[in-house]
CSV table of C-alpha atoms and ligand atoms in Angstrom, one decimal:
chain,number,residue,atom,x,y,z
A,1,MET,CA,-30.0,-13.6,-4.5
A,2,ARG,CA,-27.9,-11.7,-6.8
A,3,ARG,CA,-24.4,-8.8,-5.3
A,4,ILE,CA,-25.0,-6.7,-8.3
A,5,PRO,CA,-23.4,-2.7,-8.7
A,6,VAL,CA,-26.1,0.2,-8.4
A,7,GLU,CA,-25.2,1.0,-12.1
A,8,ASN,CA,-26.7,-2.2,-13.3
A,9,LEU,CA,-29.8,-2.7,-11.6
A,10,GLU,CA,-32.4,-3.0,-13.8
A,11,PRO,CA,-36.2,-1.6,-13.7
A,12,GLY,CA,-38.0,-5.3,-12.8
A,13,MET,CA,-35.7,-6.6,-10.4
A,14,VAL,CA,-36.6,-7.2,-6.9
A,15,LEU,CA,-34.7,-6.2,-3.9
A,16,GLY,CA,-33.4,-8.8,-1.9
A,17,ARG,CA,-32.0,-7.3,1.5
A,18,SER,CA,-33.9,-3.9,2.9
A,19,LEU,CA,-32.2,-1.0,3.0
A,20,PHE,CA,-31.6,2.0,5.2
A,21,SER,CA,-30.3,5.7,5.1
A,22,ALA,CA,-28.2,7.6,6.8
A,23,THR,CA,-30.0,7.9,9.6
A,24,ASN,CA,-30.7,4.2,10.2
A,25,THR,CA,-33.9,4.4,8.9
A,26,LEU,CA,-35.7,2.2,6.5
A,27,ALA,CA,-35.1,3.4,2.8
A,28,LEU,CA,-36.6,0.1,0.6
A,29,ALA,CA,-37.6,-3.2,2.3
A,30,ALA,CA,-36.7,-6.5,0.8
A,31,GLY,CA,-39.5,-7.7,-1.5
A,32,GLN,CA,-39.3,-4.0,-3.8
A,33,LYS,CA,-40.1,-4.4,-7.2
A,34,LEU,CA,-37.1,-1.6,-8.6
A,35,ASP,CA,-38.8,1.0,-11.4
A,36,PRO,CA,-36.0,4.1,-12.3
A,37,ARG,CA,-37.8,6.2,-9.5
A,38,TYR,CA,-36.2,3.6,-6.8
A,39,ILE,CA,-32.9,3.2,-8.8
A,40,LYS,CA,-32.2,6.6,-9.1
A,41,LEU,CA,-32.9,7.2,-5.3
A,42,LEU,CA,-30.6,4.6,-4.5
A,43,GLY,CA,-28.1,5.7,-6.4
A,44,ASP,CA,-28.7,9.7,-4.5
A,45,TYR,CA,-28.7,7.7,-0.9
A,46,GLY,CA,-24.9,6.8,-1.8
A,47,TYR,CA,-25.4,3.2,-2.3
A,48,GLN,CA,-22.6,1.2,-4.5
A,49,TRP,CA,-23.9,-1.8,-4.2
A,50,THR,CA,-27.6,-3.9,-3.5
A,51,TYR,CA,-29.0,-7.2,-3.5
A,52,VAL,CA,-31.7,-8.3,-5.7
A,53,GLU,CA,-33.3,-12.1,-6.1
A,54,GLU,CA,-33.7,-14.2,-9.0
A,55,ASP,CA,-34.5,-17.2,-10.0
A,56,GLY,CA,-32.7,-20.2,-8.8
A,57,PHE,CA,-30.2,-18.2,-6.6
A,58,GLU,CA,-33.4,-18.0,-3.3
A,59,GLU,CA,-30.6,-19.7,-1.5
A,60,ILE,CA,-28.3,-17.6,-1.5
A,61,THR,CA,-28.3,-15.0,1.7
A,62,PRO,CA,-25.4,-13.1,2.2
A,63,GLN,CA,-24.4,-12.8,5.9
A,64,ASP,CA,-22.9,-9.6,7.6
A,65,ILE,CA,-20.5,-10.0,10.3
A,66,LEU,CA,-22.6,-7.8,12.7
A,67,SER,CA,-26.5,-8.4,13.2
A,68,ASP,CA,-27.9,-5.2,11.9
A,69,THR,CA,-28.6,-4.5,16.2
A,70,THR,CA,-25.4,-4.5,16.7
A,71,ARG,CA,-24.8,-2.5,13.6
A,72,ARG,CA,-27.2,-0.1,14.3
A,73,LEU,CA,-26.3,0.2,18.2
A,74,ALA,CA,-22.7,0.5,17.6
A,75,GLU,CA,-23.3,3.0,14.6
A,76,ASN,CA,-25.9,5.2,16.6
A,77,ALA,CA,-23.7,4.6,19.8
A,78,LEU,CA,-20.9,6.2,18.2
A,79,HIS,CA,-22.9,8.8,15.8
A,80,GLU,CA,-24.0,10.8,18.9
A,81,GLY,CA,-20.5,10.7,20.6
A,82,VAL,CA,-19.0,12.4,17.7
A,83,ASP,CA,-22.4,15.1,17.5
A,84,LYS,CA,-21.3,16.2,21.6
A,85,LEU,CA,-17.8,15.9,20.7
A,86,LYS,CA,-18.3,17.6,17.7
A,87,HIS,CA,-20.5,20.3,19.3
A,88,ALA,CA,-17.6,21.5,21.7
A,89,VAL,CA,-14.9,21.6,18.8
A,90,GLN,CA,-17.1,24.1,17.2
A,91,MET,CA,-17.4,26.2,20.1
A,92,LYS,CA,-13.9,26.9,20.7
A,93,ALA,CA,-13.1,26.9,17.1
A,94,GLU,CA,-14.0,30.3,16.7
A,95,ALA,CA,-11.5,30.8,19.0
A,96,GLY,CA,-8.8,29.4,17.3
A,97,GLN,CA,-7.4,25.7,16.1
A,98,ILE,CA,-7.6,22.6,18.2
A,99,THR,CA,-4.2,21.9,19.8
A,100,SER,CA,-3.2,19.3,21.6
A,101,ASP,CA,-2.5,21.3,25.0
A,102,LEU,CA,-6.9,23.0,24.7
A,103,LEU,CA,-7.3,19.0,24.8
A,104,SER,CA,-5.3,18.0,27.4
A,105,SER,CA,-6.6,21.5,29.3
A,106,GLU,CA,-10.1,20.9,29.4
A,107,PRO,CA,-11.0,17.7,29.9
A,108,ASP,CA,-14.4,18.2,31.1
A,109,LEU,CA,-15.2,19.8,27.5
A,110,PHE,CA,-13.0,17.3,24.8
A,111,ASN,CA,-13.6,13.7,26.1
A,112,ILE,CA,-15.9,10.9,24.2
A,113,PRO,CA,-18.9,11.9,26.8
A,114,ASN,CA,-21.1,8.0,26.2
A,115,VAL,CA,-18.1,5.9,26.4
A,116,ASP,CA,-20.2,3.4,28.2
A,117,ASP,CA,-22.6,3.1,25.4
A,118,MET,CA,-19.8,2.3,23.2
A,119,SER,CA,-18.1,-0.5,25.3
A,120,HIS,CA,-22.4,-1.7,25.8
A,121,ALA,CA,-21.9,-1.8,22.0
A,122,VAL,CA,-19.0,-3.3,21.9
A,123,SER,CA,-19.5,-6.1,23.8
A,124,SER,CA,-22.7,-6.6,21.4
A,125,VAL,CA,-20.1,-7.0,18.4
A,126,VAL,CA,-17.9,-9.1,20.1
A,127,ARG,CA,-20.8,-11.3,21.1
A,128,ASP,CA,-22.4,-11.4,17.7
A,129,ILE,CA,-18.6,-12.8,16.1
A,130,ILE,CA,-18.8,-15.4,18.9
A,131,ASP,CA,-22.0,-16.6,18.9
A,132,ARG,CA,-22.4,-16.5,15.0
A,133,ASN,CA,-18.8,-17.9,14.2
A,134,ILE,CA,-18.4,-16.6,11.3
A,135,GLY,CA,-15.1,-17.9,9.7
A,136,LEU,CA,-14.2,-16.1,6.8
A,137,VAL,CA,-14.6,-12.1,6.3
A,138,ASP,CA,-17.2,-10.9,4.4
A,139,ILE,CA,-18.1,-7.0,4.7
A,140,PHE,CA,-19.0,-6.8,1.9
A,141,ALA,CA,-22.9,-8.3,3.2
A,142,GLU,CA,-22.8,-4.9,4.8
A,143,VAL,CA,-25.1,-2.6,2.3
A,144,ALA,CA,-26.4,0.3,4.5
A,145,SER,CA,-25.7,3.6,3.2
A,146,SER,CA,-24.3,5.4,7.0
A,147,THR,CA,-21.9,7.6,7.0
A,148,TYR,CA,-18.5,6.5,5.6
A,149,ILE,CA,-16.9,7.6,9.1
A,150,TYR,CA,-19.8,5.3,10.8
A,151,ARG,CA,-19.7,2.7,8.7
A,152,HIS,CA,-16.2,2.4,9.4
A,153,ALA,CA,-15.0,2.3,12.3
A,154,VAL,CA,-17.6,-0.7,13.1
A,155,ASN,CA,-16.3,-2.2,10.2
A,156,VAL,CA,-12.9,-2.1,11.7
A,157,ALA,CA,-13.9,-3.5,14.9
A,158,ALA,CA,-16.2,-5.9,13.2
A,159,LEU,CA,-12.3,-7.0,11.1
A,160,ALA,CA,-10.3,-6.3,14.2
A,161,VAL,CA,-12.1,-9.3,16.7
A,162,LEU,CA,-12.4,-11.9,13.9
A,163,ILE,CA,-8.8,-11.3,14.1
A,164,GLY,CA,-7.6,-10.7,17.5
A,165,ARG,CA,-10.1,-14.3,17.6
A,166,GLN,CA,-7.8,-15.6,15.8
A,167,PHE,CA,-4.5,-15.6,18.1
A,168,GLY,CA,-6.6,-16.9,21.0
A,169,LEU,CA,-7.1,-13.3,22.8
A,170,THR,CA,-9.6,-13.6,26.0
A,171,SER,CA,-13.0,-12.0,26.1
A,172,ARG,CA,-11.4,-9.0,27.6
A,173,GLN,CA,-9.1,-8.5,25.4
A,174,LEU,CA,-11.3,-9.0,22.5
A,175,ARG,CA,-14.1,-5.7,24.1
A,176,GLU,CA,-10.7,-3.6,24.6
A,177,LEU,CA,-9.2,-4.5,21.0
A,178,GLY,CA,-13.0,-3.8,19.8
A,179,LEU,CA,-13.4,-0.6,21.9
A,180,SER,CA,-10.1,0.8,20.5
A,181,ALA,CA,-11.3,-0.2,16.7
A,182,ILE,CA,-14.7,1.9,17.2
A,183,LEU,CA,-12.6,5.2,18.6
A,184,HIS,CA,-9.4,4.6,16.2
A,185,ASP,CA,-10.3,7.2,13.9
A,186,PHE,CA,-12.1,9.8,17.2
A,187,GLY,CA,-10.1,11.6,17.3
A,188,LYS,CA,-10.7,13.3,13.6
A,189,VAL,CA,-13.9,15.0,14.9
A,190,CYS,CA,-10.9,17.9,16.1
A,191,LEU,CA,-9.5,18.3,12.7
A,192,GLY,CA,-13.6,20.6,11.3
A,193,ASP,CA,-15.9,19.2,8.9
A,194,ASP,CA,-13.5,19.7,6.2
A,195,LEU,CA,-10.2,18.0,7.1
A,196,MET,CA,-12.0,15.1,8.6
A,197,THR,CA,-14.3,14.2,5.1
A,198,ARG,CA,-11.8,15.4,2.5
A,199,PRO,CA,-10.0,12.5,0.8
A,200,LYS,CA,-6.6,10.9,2.0
A,201,HIS,CA,-5.2,11.0,-0.9
A,202,GLU,CA,-5.4,14.7,-1.9
A,203,LEU,CA,-4.4,15.7,1.0
A,204,GLU,CA,-0.7,17.7,1.8
A,205,GLY,CA,1.2,20.0,3.4
A,206,ASP,CA,-0.2,21.4,6.4
A,207,ASP,CA,-3.2,19.8,5.9
A,208,LEU,CA,-1.7,16.3,6.0
A,209,GLU,CA,0.7,17.8,8.7
A,210,ARG,CA,-3.1,18.2,10.5
A,211,PHE,CA,-4.2,15.6,9.7
A,212,GLN,CA,-1.4,13.3,11.7
A,213,GLU,CA,-2.3,15.0,14.2
A,214,HIS,CA,-5.5,12.7,14.7
A,215,PRO,CA,-4.2,9.4,16.7
A,216,THR,CA,-2.9,12.2,19.7
A,217,TYR,CA,-6.0,14.1,19.6
A,218,GLY,CA,-7.8,10.8,19.9
A,219,SER,CA,-5.5,9.7,23.0
A,220,ILE,CA,-5.7,12.6,24.5
A,221,LEU,CA,-9.6,12.3,24.9
A,222,ILE,CA,-9.0,8.7,25.4
A,223,HIS,CA,-7.8,9.9,28.8
A,224,ASN,CA,-9.7,12.6,29.2
A,225,THR,CA,-12.7,10.3,29.2
A,226,ASP,CA,-10.8,7.7,31.3
A,227,PRO,CA,-7.1,7.5,32.4
A,228,SER,CA,-7.9,4.4,33.6
A,229,LEU,CA,-8.3,3.4,29.4
A,230,VAL,CA,-4.7,2.7,28.7
A,231,ALA,CA,-4.9,-0.6,26.4
A,232,GLU,CA,-7.3,1.7,24.2
A,233,ARG,CA,-5.3,5.7,24.6
A,234,LEU,CA,-1.8,3.9,23.1
A,235,THR,CA,-3.9,1.3,20.3
A,236,VAL,CA,-5.5,4.8,18.8
A,237,LEU,CA,-1.9,6.4,19.5
A,238,HIS,CA,-0.6,3.4,17.8
A,239,HIS,CA,-2.7,2.9,15.0
A,240,HIS,CA,-0.5,4.4,11.7
A,241,GLU,CA,2.9,3.2,13.5
A,242,TRP,CA,4.9,1.4,10.9
A,243,GLN,CA,7.0,-1.9,11.8
A,244,ASN,CA,9.5,-0.2,10.2
A,245,GLY,CA,9.2,2.7,11.6
A,246,GLY,CA,8.6,4.8,9.1
A,247,GLY,CA,4.3,5.6,10.5
A,248,TYR,CA,3.2,8.4,12.5
A,249,PRO,CA,3.1,9.9,15.2
A,250,GLN,CA,6.2,9.1,16.6
A,251,GLY,CA,7.8,6.6,14.1
A,252,LEU,CA,7.6,3.5,16.7
A,253,LYS,CA,9.0,0.0,16.1
A,254,GLY,CA,7.5,-2.9,15.7
A,255,ASP,CA,9.0,-6.5,16.1
A,256,ASN,CA,6.7,-8.5,13.1
A,257,LEU,CA,5.7,-11.2,16.6
A,258,PRO,CA,2.3,-12.9,17.1
A,259,PRO,CA,-0.1,-11.0,19.5
A,260,SER,CA,-0.2,-13.2,22.0
A,261,ARG,CA,-2.5,-13.6,25.2
A,262,SER,CA,0.2,-12.8,27.6
A,263,LEU,CA,2.1,-9.7,26.0
A,264,GLU,CA,-0.4,-7.4,24.7
A,265,ARG,CA,2.8,-4.2,23.8
A,266,ALA,CA,6.5,-4.9,22.9
A,267,ASP,CA,8.3,-2.8,24.8
A,268,ASP,CA,8.5,1.0,24.0
A,269,GLY,CA,6.9,-0.5,20.4
A,270,ILE,CA,3.8,-0.8,18.8
A,271,HIS,CA,1.0,-1.6,20.7
A,272,ARG,CA,-0.4,-5.0,20.0
A,273,TYR,CA,-3.9,-4.3,19.3
A,274,ALA,CA,-3.0,-1.5,16.7
A,275,GLU,CA,-1.3,-3.7,14.6
A,276,ILE,CA,-4.1,-5.1,14.5
A,277,ILE,CA,-6.2,-2.1,13.9
A,278,SER,CA,-3.9,-0.9,11.0
A,279,ILE,CA,-4.7,-4.0,9.0
A,280,ALA,CA,-8.0,-3.8,10.3
A,281,GLU,CA,-8.4,-0.3,9.0
A,282,SER,CA,-6.3,0.0,4.7
A,283,TYR,CA,-8.8,-3.0,4.2
A,284,ASP,CA,-11.9,-1.3,5.0
A,285,ASN,CA,-10.7,1.4,3.7
A,286,LEU,CA,-9.0,0.0,0.0
A,287,VAL,CA,-12.4,-1.8,-0.3
A,288,HIS,CA,-14.6,0.8,0.3
A,289,GLY,CA,-12.6,3.1,-1.6
A,290,ASN,CA,-11.6,5.8,0.7
A,291,GLY,CA,-8.1,6.6,2.3
A,292,GLU,CA,-5.2,6.1,0.2
A,293,VAL,CA,-7.0,5.7,-3.6
A,294,PRO,CA,-9.4,6.9,-5.2
A,295,ARG,CA,-11.1,4.0,-6.2
A,296,PRO,CA,-12.5,0.3,-4.5
A,297,LEU,CA,-10.1,-2.2,-4.3
A,298,ASP,CA,-11.6,-5.7,-5.3
A,299,PRO,CA,-10.7,-7.6,-2.2
A,300,ALA,CA,-8.1,-10.0,-3.9
A,301,ASP,CA,-6.7,-6.3,-4.7
A,302,ALA,CA,-6.6,-4.7,-1.4
A,303,LEU,CA,-5.5,-8.1,0.7
A,304,GLY,CA,-2.8,-8.3,-2.8
A,305,MET,CA,-1.5,-4.8,-1.1
A,306,ILE,CA,-1.6,-5.4,2.5
A,307,MET,CA,0.4,-8.4,2.4
A,308,SER,CA,2.8,-6.6,-0.3
A,309,PHE,CA,3.4,-4.1,3.3
A,310,ALA,CA,3.9,-7.3,5.8
A,311,GLY,CA,6.5,-6.4,7.7
A,312,LYS,CA,7.3,-3.0,6.3
A,313,ARG,CA,4.3,-1.9,7.5
A,314,PHE,CA,1.9,-4.5,8.7
A,315,ASN,CA,3.2,-6.9,11.2
A,316,GLN,CA,3.7,-10.0,9.6
A,317,ALA,CA,1.8,-12.4,12.2
A,318,VAL,CA,-1.2,-10.5,12.3
A,319,CYS,CA,-0.7,-10.2,8.0
A,320,HIS,CA,-0.5,-13.9,7.5
A,321,ALA,CA,-3.9,-14.3,10.1
A,322,PHE,CA,-5.7,-12.3,8.3
A,323,SER,CA,-4.8,-14.0,4.5
A,324,GLN,CA,-6.5,-16.8,6.5
A,325,ILE,CA,-9.9,-15.1,6.9
A,326,VAL,CA,-10.4,-12.7,4.6
A,327,CYS,CA,-13.1,-13.6,2.0
A,328,LEU,CA,-11.7,-12.8,-1.6
A,329,TYR,CA,-15.2,-13.2,-3.3
A,330,PRO,CA,-17.5,-12.2,-1.4
A,331,THR,CA,-21.2,-14.0,-1.4
A,332,GLY,CA,-23.5,-12.9,-4.0
A,333,SER,CA,-21.1,-11.8,-6.6
A,334,MET,CA,-20.4,-13.1,-10.4
A,335,ILE,CA,-17.0,-14.9,-10.9
A,336,GLN,CA,-15.7,-16.7,-14.5
A,337,VAL,CA,-14.2,-20.1,-13.8
A,338,GLN,CA,-10.3,-19.6,-15.5
A,339,GLN,CA,-8.9,-22.6,-14.3
A,340,SER,CA,-10.4,-26.2,-13.0
A,341,SER,CA,-9.5,-29.7,-12.0
A,342,ALA,CA,-13.2,-30.3,-12.9
A,343,PHE,CA,-13.4,-30.9,-17.2
A,344,GLY,CA,-15.0,-28.0,-19.2
A,345,LEU,CA,-15.9,-25.5,-17.0
A,346,GLU,CA,-13.5,-22.8,-17.3
A,347,GLY,CA,-14.8,-20.1,-18.9
A,348,TYR,CA,-18.5,-20.8,-17.4
A,349,TYR,CA,-20.1,-18.1,-14.9
A,350,ALA,CA,-21.0,-19.1,-11.3
A,351,ILE,CA,-23.0,-17.0,-8.4
A,352,VAL,CA,-20.6,-17.2,-5.2
A,353,LYS,CA,-23.7,-19.5,-3.3
A,354,GLU,CA,-21.8,-19.0,0.3
A,355,GLN,CA,-17.8,-19.3,1.7
A,356,GLY,CA,-16.2,-22.1,2.2
A,357,THR,CA,-13.3,-23.2,5.1
A,358,THR,CA,-11.1,-21.0,2.6
A,359,PRO,CA,-10.7,-18.1,1.3
A,360,ALA,CA,-10.2,-19.0,-2.2
A,361,HIS,CA,-12.6,-22.3,-2.2
A,362,PRO,CA,-16.0,-20.6,-2.3
A,363,PHE,CA,-19.4,-23.0,-3.1
A,364,LEU,CA,-20.5,-21.5,-6.6
A,365,ILE,CA,-23.6,-21.8,-8.1
A,366,LEU,CA,-23.2,-22.4,-12.3
A,367,TYR,CA,-24.5,-19.8,-13.8
A,368,ALA,CA,-24.0,-18.9,-17.3
A,369,ASP,CA,-22.4,-20.8,-20.6
A,370,PRO,CA,-18.5,-19.1,-21.9
A,371,ASP,CA,-20.7,-17.2,-24.0
A,372,GLY,CA,-23.0,-15.7,-21.5
A,373,ASN,CA,-26.1,-18.1,-22.3
A,374,ARG,CA,-28.4,-18.9,-18.8
A,375,VAL,CA,-27.6,-22.4,-18.0
A,376,ARG,CA,-29.1,-24.6,-15.2
A,377,PRO,CA,-27.9,-23.9,-12.0
A,378,LYS,CA,-26.0,-25.8,-10.3
A,379,THR,CA,-24.2,-26.4,-7.4
A,380,LEU,CA,-20.2,-26.3,-7.2
A,381,ASP,CA,-18.0,-27.9,-4.7
A,382,PHE,CA,-14.4,-27.0,-5.4
A,383,SER,CA,-12.7,-26.9,-1.0
A,384,ASN,CA,-10.7,-29.9,-2.5
A,385,ASP,CA,-9.2,-28.3,-6.3
A,386,SER,CA,-6.0,-27.1,-6.4
A,387,THR,CA,-5.8,-26.0,-9.3
A,388,LEU,CA,-8.3,-23.4,-8.8
A,389,LYS,CA,-8.2,-20.0,-10.3
A,390,LEU,CA,-11.8,-17.9,-10.3
A,391,LYS,CA,-12.4,-14.1,-11.0
A,392,LEU,CA,-14.6,-12.0,-9.4
A,393,MET,CA,-17.2,-10.2,-12.8
A,394,VAL,CA,-18.4,-7.1,-10.2
B,401,FE2,FE1,-6.4,6.9,11.7
B,402,FE2,FE1,-9.3,4.3,9.9
């Protein structure tokens, strides 16, 4: 199958993967022939990308980092927790604004009611990532249109666990890291719907100041839920801190050291898990056009932006590890060969068949000549081509 933007869909194309609605019910099943009504429906549901079947590309099967079951388990647990907390926040908000003092003073009201379900879902995330042994991060294989805050939290958990695995963290540490990631923006629920959902790049003045309270709110909610969740509490509190001290809410500094198993936190510095989560969450925001950028960036541009902050905003060692595992060309997408040691392939178009051992060298299937004329599909292996340059088309 091929990955294409929803705006490029045409009647008669056949859906390659099933699509689910925001409430996780089946919206359209794989194999469905699309007509104008269905195409409009996909746009209305908020899908930006989808997969379609195409002759010659049947063997292309994008693999999400997580199984559908795990993703739904995690999103549902989060959904339930958010709904309950929202209710408590709305009740109190009528009497005045939510503050840190208010949250701390009423631990029975302001907490994470189903944290056990979330821990259970996180164990599943960790198991999926270890069992499925996925080497490269392709979060693009996930096409569900579920509400962004849930999808973001689960993507960040998956990415964080993958990065944590690169540094040899233990299963217990990966579970702590995963739970911290799922909960990293939970404090935003206390900001109310308007501020929670408004794009971050539009915020200024009092709104921005209030938005920057969300790590503090999240850490109080975790403490209210279970004071023994120390790593999770600190990680959530620190997830917007920068290595150079330019972050918030405390302006802590980092030391750019790798997050080794034995050293979870630099003294008085940023928690090691938070250094992982800040990269995972920025990347997810950049490629989905949330947070600091108005439009989604290509994976390579998103990685480029992350790397430009290495050592200053993001932990240098974590950035380096991330650059080794992040996918630059999503499976199923179309690329153009710009440079290659193979004779005569410059300008040809190909579809990414599967990820290779390094991000820059995916396996490809030839699609069309430089003039756009279809050619016989043929698998290309550029694993050893150090001159290879590819351009992501759509
Ligand atoms: Fe955040
Ligand atoms: Fe986030």
